[in-house]
Short mmCIF file of C-alpha atoms and ligand atoms in Angstrom, two decimals:
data_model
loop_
_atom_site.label_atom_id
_atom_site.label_comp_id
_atom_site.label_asym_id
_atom_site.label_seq_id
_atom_site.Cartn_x
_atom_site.Cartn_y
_atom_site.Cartn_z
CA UNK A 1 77.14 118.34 90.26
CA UNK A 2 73.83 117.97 88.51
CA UNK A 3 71.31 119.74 89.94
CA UNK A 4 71.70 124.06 90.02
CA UNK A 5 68.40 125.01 91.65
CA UNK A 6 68.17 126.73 95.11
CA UNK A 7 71.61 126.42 95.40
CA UNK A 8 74.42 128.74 95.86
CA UNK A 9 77.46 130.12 93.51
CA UNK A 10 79.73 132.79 94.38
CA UNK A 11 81.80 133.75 91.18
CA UNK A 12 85.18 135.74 91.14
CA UNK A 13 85.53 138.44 88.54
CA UNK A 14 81.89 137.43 87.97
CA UNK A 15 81.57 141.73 86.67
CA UNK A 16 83.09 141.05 83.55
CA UNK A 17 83.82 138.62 80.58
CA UNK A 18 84.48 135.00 81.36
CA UNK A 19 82.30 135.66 85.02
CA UNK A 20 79.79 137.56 83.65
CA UNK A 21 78.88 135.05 81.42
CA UNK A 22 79.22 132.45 84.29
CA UNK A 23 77.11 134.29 86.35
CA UNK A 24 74.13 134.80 83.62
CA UNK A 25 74.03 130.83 83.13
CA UNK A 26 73.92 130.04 86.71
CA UNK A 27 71.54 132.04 87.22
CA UNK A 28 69.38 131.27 84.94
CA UNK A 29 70.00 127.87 85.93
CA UNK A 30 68.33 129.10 89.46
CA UNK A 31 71.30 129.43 91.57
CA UNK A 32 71.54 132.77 94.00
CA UNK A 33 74.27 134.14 92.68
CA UNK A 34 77.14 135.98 94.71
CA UNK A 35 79.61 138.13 92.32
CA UNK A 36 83.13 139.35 93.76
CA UNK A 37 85.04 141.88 91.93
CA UNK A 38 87.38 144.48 92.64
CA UNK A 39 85.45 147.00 90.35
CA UNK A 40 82.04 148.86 91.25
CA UNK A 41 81.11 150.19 88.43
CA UNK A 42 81.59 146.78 86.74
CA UNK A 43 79.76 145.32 89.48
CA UNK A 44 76.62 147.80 89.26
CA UNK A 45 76.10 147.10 85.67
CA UNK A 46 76.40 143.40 85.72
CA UNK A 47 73.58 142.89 88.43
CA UNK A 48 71.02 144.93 85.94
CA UNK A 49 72.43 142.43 83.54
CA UNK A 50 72.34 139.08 85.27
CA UNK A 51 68.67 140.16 86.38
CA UNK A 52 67.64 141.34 83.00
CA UNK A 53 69.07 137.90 81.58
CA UNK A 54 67.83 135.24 83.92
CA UNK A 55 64.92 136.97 84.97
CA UNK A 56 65.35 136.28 88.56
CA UNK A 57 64.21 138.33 91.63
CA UNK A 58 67.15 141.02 92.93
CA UNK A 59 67.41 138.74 96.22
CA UNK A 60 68.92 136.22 94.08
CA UNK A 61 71.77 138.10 93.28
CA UNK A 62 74.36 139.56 95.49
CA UNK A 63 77.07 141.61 94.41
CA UNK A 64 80.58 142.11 96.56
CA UNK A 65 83.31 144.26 95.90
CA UNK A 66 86.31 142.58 97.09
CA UNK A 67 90.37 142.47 96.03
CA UNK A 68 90.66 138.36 96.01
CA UNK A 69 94.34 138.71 97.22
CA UNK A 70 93.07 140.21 100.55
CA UNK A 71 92.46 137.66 102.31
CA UNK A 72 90.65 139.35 105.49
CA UNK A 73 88.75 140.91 102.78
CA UNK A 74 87.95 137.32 101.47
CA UNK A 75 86.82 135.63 104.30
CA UNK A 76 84.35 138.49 105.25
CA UNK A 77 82.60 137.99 102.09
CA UNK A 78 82.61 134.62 102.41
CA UNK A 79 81.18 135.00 105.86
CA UNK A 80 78.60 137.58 104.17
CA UNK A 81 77.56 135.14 101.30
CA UNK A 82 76.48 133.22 104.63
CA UNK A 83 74.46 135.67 106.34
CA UNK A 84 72.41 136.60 102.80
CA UNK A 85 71.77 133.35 101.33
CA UNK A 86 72.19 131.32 104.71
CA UNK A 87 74.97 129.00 103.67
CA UNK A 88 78.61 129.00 102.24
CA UNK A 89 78.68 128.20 97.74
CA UNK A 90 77.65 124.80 96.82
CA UNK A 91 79.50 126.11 93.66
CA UNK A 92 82.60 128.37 93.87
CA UNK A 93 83.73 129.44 90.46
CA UNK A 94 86.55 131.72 90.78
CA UNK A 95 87.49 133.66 87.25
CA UNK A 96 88.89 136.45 88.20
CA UNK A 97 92.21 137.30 86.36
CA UNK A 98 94.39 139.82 84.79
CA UNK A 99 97.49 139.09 82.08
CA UNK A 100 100.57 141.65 80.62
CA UNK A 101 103.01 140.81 78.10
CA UNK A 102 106.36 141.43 77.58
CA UNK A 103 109.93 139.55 77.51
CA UNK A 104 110.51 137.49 80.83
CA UNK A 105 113.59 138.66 80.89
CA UNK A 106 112.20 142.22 81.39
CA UNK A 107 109.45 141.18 84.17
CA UNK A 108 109.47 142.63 87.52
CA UNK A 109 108.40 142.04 90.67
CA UNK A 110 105.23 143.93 90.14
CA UNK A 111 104.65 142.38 87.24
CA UNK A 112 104.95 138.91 89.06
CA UNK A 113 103.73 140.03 91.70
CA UNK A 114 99.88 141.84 90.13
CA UNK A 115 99.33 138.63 87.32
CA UNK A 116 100.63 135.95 89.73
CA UNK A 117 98.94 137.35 92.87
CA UNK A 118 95.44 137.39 90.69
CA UNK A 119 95.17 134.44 88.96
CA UNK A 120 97.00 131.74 91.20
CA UNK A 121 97.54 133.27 94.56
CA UNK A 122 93.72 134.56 94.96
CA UNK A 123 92.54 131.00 93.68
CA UNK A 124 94.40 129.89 96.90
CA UNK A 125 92.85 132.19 99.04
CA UNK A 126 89.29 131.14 97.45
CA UNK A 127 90.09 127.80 97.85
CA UNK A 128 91.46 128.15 101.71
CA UNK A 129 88.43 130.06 102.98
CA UNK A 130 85.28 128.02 101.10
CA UNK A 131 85.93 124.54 100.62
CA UNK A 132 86.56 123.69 104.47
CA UNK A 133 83.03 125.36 104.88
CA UNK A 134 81.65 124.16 101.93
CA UNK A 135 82.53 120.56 103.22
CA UNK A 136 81.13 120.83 106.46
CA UNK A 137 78.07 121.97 105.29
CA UNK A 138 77.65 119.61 102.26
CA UNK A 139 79.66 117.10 102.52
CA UNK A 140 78.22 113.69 101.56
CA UNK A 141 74.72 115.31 102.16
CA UNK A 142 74.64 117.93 99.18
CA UNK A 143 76.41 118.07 95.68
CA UNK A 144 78.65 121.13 95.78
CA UNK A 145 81.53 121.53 93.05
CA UNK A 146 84.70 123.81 92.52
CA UNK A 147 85.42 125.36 89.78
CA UNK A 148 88.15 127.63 88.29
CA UNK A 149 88.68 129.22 84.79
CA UNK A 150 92.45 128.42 83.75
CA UNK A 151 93.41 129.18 80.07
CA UNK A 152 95.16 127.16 77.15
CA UNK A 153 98.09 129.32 78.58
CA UNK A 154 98.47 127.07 81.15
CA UNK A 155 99.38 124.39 78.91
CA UNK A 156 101.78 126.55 76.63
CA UNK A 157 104.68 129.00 78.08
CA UNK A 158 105.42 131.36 75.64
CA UNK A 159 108.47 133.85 75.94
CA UNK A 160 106.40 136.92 76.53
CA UNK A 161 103.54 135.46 78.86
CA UNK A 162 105.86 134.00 81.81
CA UNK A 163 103.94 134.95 85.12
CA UNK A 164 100.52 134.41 83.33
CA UNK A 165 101.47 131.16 81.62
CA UNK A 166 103.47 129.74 85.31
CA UNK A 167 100.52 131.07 86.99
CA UNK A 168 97.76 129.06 84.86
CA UNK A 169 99.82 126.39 84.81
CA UNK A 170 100.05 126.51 88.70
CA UNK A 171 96.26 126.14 89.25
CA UNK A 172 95.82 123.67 86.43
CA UNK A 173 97.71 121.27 88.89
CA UNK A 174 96.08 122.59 92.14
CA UNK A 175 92.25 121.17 90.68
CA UNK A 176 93.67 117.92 89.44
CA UNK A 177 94.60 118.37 92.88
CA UNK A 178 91.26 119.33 94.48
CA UNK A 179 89.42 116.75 92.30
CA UNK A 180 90.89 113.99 93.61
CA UNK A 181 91.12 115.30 97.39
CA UNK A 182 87.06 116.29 96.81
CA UNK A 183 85.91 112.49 95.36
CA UNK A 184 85.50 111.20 99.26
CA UNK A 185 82.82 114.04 100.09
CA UNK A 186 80.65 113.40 96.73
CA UNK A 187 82.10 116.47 95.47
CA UNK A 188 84.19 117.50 92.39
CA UNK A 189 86.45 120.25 90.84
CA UNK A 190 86.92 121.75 87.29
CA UNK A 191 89.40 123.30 85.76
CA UNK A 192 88.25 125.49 82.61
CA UNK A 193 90.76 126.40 79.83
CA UNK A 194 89.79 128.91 77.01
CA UNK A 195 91.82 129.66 74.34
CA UNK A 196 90.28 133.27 73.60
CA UNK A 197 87.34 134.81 75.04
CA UNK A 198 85.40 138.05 74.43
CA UNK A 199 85.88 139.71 76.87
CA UNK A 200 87.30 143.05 78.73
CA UNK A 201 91.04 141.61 79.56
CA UNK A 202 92.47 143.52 76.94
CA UNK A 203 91.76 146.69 79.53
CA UNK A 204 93.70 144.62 82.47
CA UNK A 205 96.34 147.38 82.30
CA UNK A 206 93.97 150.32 83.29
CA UNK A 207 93.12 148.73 86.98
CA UNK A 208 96.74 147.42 87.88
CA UNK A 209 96.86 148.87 91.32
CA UNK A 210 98.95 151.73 91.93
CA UNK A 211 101.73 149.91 94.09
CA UNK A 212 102.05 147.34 91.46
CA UNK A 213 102.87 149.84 88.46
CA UNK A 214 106.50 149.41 87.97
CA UNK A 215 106.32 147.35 85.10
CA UNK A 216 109.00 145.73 82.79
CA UNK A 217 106.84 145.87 79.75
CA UNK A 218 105.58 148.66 76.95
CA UNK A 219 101.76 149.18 78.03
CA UNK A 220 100.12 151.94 75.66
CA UNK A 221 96.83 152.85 74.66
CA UNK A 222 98.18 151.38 71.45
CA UNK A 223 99.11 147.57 73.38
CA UNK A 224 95.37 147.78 74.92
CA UNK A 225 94.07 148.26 71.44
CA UNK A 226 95.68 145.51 69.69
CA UNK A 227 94.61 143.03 73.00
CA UNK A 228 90.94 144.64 72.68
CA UNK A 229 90.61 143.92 68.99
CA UNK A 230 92.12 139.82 69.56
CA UNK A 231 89.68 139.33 72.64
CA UNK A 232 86.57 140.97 70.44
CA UNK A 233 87.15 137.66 68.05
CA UNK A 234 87.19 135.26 70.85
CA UNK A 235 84.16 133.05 72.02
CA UNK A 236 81.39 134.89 73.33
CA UNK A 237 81.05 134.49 77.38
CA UNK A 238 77.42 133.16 77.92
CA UNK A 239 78.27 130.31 75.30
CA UNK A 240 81.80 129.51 77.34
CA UNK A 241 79.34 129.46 80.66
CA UNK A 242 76.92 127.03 78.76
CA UNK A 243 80.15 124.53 78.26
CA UNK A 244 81.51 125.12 82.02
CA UNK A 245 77.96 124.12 83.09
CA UNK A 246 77.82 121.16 81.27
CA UNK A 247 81.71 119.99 82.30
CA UNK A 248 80.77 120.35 85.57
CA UNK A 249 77.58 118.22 85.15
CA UNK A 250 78.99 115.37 83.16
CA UNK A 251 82.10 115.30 85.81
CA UNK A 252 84.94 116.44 83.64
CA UNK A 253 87.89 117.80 85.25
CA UNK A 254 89.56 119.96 82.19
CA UNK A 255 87.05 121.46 80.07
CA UNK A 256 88.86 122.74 76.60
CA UNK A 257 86.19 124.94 75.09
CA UNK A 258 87.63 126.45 72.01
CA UNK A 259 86.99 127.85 68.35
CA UNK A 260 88.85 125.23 66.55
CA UNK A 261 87.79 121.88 65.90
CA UNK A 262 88.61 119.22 68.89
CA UNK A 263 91.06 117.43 66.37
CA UNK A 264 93.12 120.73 66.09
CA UNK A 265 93.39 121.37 69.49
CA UNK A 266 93.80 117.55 70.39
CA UNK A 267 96.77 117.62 67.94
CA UNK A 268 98.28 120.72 69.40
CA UNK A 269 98.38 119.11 72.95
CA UNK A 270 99.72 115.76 71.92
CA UNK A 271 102.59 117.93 70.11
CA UNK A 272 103.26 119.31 73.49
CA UNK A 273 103.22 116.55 75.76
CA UNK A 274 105.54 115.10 72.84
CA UNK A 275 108.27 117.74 72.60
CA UNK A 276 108.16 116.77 76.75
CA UNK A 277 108.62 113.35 76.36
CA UNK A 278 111.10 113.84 73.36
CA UNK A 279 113.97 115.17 76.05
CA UNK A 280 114.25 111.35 77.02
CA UNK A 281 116.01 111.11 73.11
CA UNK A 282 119.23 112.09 71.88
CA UNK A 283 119.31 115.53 70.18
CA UNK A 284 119.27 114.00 66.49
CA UNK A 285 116.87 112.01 67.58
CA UNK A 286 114.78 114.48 69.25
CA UNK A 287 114.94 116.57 65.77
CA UNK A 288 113.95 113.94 63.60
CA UNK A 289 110.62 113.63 65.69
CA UNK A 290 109.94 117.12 65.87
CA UNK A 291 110.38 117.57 62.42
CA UNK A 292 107.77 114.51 61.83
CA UNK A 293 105.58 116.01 64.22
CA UNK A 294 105.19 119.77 62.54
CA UNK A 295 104.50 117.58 59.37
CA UNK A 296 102.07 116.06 60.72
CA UNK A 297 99.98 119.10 62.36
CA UNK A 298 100.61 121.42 60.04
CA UNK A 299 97.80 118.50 57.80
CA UNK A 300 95.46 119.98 60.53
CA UNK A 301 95.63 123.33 59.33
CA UNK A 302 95.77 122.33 55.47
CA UNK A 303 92.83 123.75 52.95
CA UNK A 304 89.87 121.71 52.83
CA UNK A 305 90.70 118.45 51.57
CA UNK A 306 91.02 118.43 47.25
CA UNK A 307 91.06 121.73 47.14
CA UNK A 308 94.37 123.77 46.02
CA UNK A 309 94.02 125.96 48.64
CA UNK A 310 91.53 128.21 47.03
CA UNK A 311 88.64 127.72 48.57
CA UNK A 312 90.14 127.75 52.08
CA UNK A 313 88.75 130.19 54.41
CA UNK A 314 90.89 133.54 55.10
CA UNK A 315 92.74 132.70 58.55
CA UNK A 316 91.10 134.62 61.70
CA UNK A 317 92.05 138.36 61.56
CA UNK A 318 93.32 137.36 65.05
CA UNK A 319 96.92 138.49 65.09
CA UNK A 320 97.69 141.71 63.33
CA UNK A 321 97.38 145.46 64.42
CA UNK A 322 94.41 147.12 63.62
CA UNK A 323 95.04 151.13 62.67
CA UNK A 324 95.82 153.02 65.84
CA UNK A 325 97.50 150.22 67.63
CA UNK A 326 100.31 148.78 68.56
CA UNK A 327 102.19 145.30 69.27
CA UNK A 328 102.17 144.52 72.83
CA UNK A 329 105.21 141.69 74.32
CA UNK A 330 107.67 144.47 73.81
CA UNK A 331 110.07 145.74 76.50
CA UNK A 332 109.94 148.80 78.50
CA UNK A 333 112.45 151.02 75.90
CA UNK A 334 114.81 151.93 78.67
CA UNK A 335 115.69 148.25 80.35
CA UNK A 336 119.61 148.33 78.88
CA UNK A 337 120.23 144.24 79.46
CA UNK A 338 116.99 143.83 77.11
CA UNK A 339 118.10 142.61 73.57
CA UNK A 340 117.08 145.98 71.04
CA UNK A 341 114.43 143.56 69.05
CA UNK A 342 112.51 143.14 72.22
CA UNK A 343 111.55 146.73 73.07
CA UNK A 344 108.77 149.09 72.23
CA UNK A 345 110.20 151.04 68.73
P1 NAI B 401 87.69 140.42 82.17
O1 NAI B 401 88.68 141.50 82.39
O2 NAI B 401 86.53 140.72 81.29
O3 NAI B 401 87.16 139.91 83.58
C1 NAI B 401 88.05 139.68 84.65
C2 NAI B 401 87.49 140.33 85.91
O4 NAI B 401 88.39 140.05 87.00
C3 NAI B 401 87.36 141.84 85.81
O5 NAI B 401 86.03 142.25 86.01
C4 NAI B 401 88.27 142.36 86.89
O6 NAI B 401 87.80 143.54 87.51
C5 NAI B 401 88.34 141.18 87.86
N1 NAI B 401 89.53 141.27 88.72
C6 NAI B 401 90.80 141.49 88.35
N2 NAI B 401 91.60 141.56 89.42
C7 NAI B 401 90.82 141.36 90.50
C8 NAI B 401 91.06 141.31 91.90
N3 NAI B 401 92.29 141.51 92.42
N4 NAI B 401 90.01 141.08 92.73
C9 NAI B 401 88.76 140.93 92.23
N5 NAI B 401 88.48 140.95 90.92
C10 NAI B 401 89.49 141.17 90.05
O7 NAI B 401 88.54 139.19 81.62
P2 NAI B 401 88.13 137.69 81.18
O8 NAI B 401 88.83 137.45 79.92
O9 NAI B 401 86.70 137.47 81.28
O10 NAI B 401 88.92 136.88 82.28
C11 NAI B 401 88.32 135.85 83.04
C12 NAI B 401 89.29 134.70 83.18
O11 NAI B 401 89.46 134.08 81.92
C13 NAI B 401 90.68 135.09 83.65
O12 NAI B 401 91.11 134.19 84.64
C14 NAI B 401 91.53 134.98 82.41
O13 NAI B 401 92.86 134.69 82.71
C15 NAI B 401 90.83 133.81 81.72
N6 NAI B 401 91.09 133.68 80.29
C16 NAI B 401 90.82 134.73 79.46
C17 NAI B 401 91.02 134.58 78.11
C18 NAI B 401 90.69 135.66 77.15
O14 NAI B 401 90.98 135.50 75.94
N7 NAI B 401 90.09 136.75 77.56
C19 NAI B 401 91.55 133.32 77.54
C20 NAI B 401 91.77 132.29 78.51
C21 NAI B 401 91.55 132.48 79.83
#
């Protein structure tokens, strides 16, 4: 999709963060703009902001509160986008998400059940209720485009991130599937994968609804904290909506928009798909390679070339605890199968 103007985006989560940011570019790229989002207040603020950014005229922007895993809820916004800007989205970003950490082995249903339900089962339901509309209206006649913000999660599972990591990982696969189902009505899908953004995710834990609240993991003020001050270093959400836009006009179906250099994060990937392809060796075998492999990424990461290390820049302040918090992807203290190392102290 090439050409924004006059046409129509609706944008999950588009109150906040990633969406926000979405919503400001496409905008300003002269799209009417419809926003879902579960919160209000959120929702309130970010039209003075999308308006105040893109300069466009209040008509232009519509803003829907809406729980994405309702799906009656759902399709009566969709049908609403309809009746105020007089067609379905030519392009449907949806961005919405939540995460919580803590040992799989601790998760429960609710925890499955809230990060799963956001960030691949609501991408369903977006999916479900527009692009059947969005392909009779548009197909072959009009571009029109999905798009959905995934993370670099998808691509790694870590021990503490289970139903976010399964869940990104889940709707990386469902574009690759859209994109090629979309190719016969001159249309196209995107899936976008940030490593960290700055955003409000780190609050997640303060709108978890109240029938999804029996959680396996330690959530303090303290965990928030610690997840605020990560996301404040991440990239900045108007310049993460500049790179969707382009992906999605130069036709790429995995946008990887990150802070480190493209060989860095190139190098990380091929180390993963790798370690995959490495289960096809013996075990010695398997060692040897991923013992060559570390070797050889860890040269990614090395100071500045002739220097002896002095000149290298400090790493990110990224990962440590700033005063008043505390480390979240502990257990719940009173889970007694949990190894002791795993829980909150
Ligand atoms: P954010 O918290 O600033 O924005 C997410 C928005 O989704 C919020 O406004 C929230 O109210 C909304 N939302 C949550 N549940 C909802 C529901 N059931 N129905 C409707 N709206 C709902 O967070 P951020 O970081 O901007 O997240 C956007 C996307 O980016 C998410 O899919 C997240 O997984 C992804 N992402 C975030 C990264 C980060 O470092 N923050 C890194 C990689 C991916």
């Amino acid at each position: 999709m090439k050409n924004f103007a006059g046409k129509i985006a609706f944008i999950t989560g588009g109150a906040s963060g990633a969406g926000l940011g979405q919503a400001k570019v496409f905008s300003k790229a002269g799209m009417k703009v419809a926003i879902a989002d579960v919160r209000q207040d959120a929702l309130d603020k970010a039209v003075s902001e999308i308006i105040s950014y893109s300069g466009v005229d209040s008509d232009d922007v519509l803003s829907i509160k809406l729980d994405l895993t309702d799906r009656a809820a759902y399709t009566q916004a969709a049908d609403l986008v309809e009746d105020v800007f007089g067609g379905p989205p030519h392009l449907l970003i949806q961005t919405a998400g939540v995460n919580s950490f803590g040992p799989i082995e601790a998760s429960t249903f609710d925890d499955f059940d809230w990060v799963v339900g956001v960030c691949f089962n609501a991408v369903v339901n977006g999916l479900l209720i527009f692009v059947p509309r969005m392909i009779k209206a548009y197909g072959n006649k009009e571009e029109f485009h999905v798009a959905t913000t995934s993370s670099m999660g998808a691509f790694m599972a870590g021990s503490t991130t289970g139903p976010y990591s399964a869940a990104k990982a889940a709707v990386n696969n469902l574009m690759y599937s859209y994109a090629e189902a979309l190719k016969p009505y001159g249309a196209g899908a995107t899936v976008l994968c940030p490593g960290n953004i700055n955003s409000n995710i780190g609050n997640a834990e303060k709108y978890r609804p109240e029938n999804l609240r029996n959680t396996g993991y330690h959530v303090s003020e303290g965990t928030m904290k610690t997840l605020r001050a990560i996301h404040a270093t991440g990239i900045d959400p108007v310049e993460l909506g500049e790179i969707l836009k382009e992906g999605i006009e130069t036709g790429r179906v995995i946008v990887l928009p990150d802070h480190n250099t493209g060989e860095q994060r190139a190098a990380q990937l091929r180390g993963q798909n790798a370690t995959i392809e490495d289960y096809c060796l013996t075990a010695p075998e398997r060692e040897e390679k991923a013992a060559a492999r570390m070797a050889e990424m860890m040269k990614n990461f090395a100071p500045p070339a002739g220097g002896d290390g002095k000149d290298a820049p400090p790493p990110p302040p990224m990962w440590g605890v700033p005063e008043g918090g505390e480390a979240f992807g502990q257990a719940r203290r009173d889970l007694d199968w949990v190894d002791e190392n795993k829980k909150a102290k």
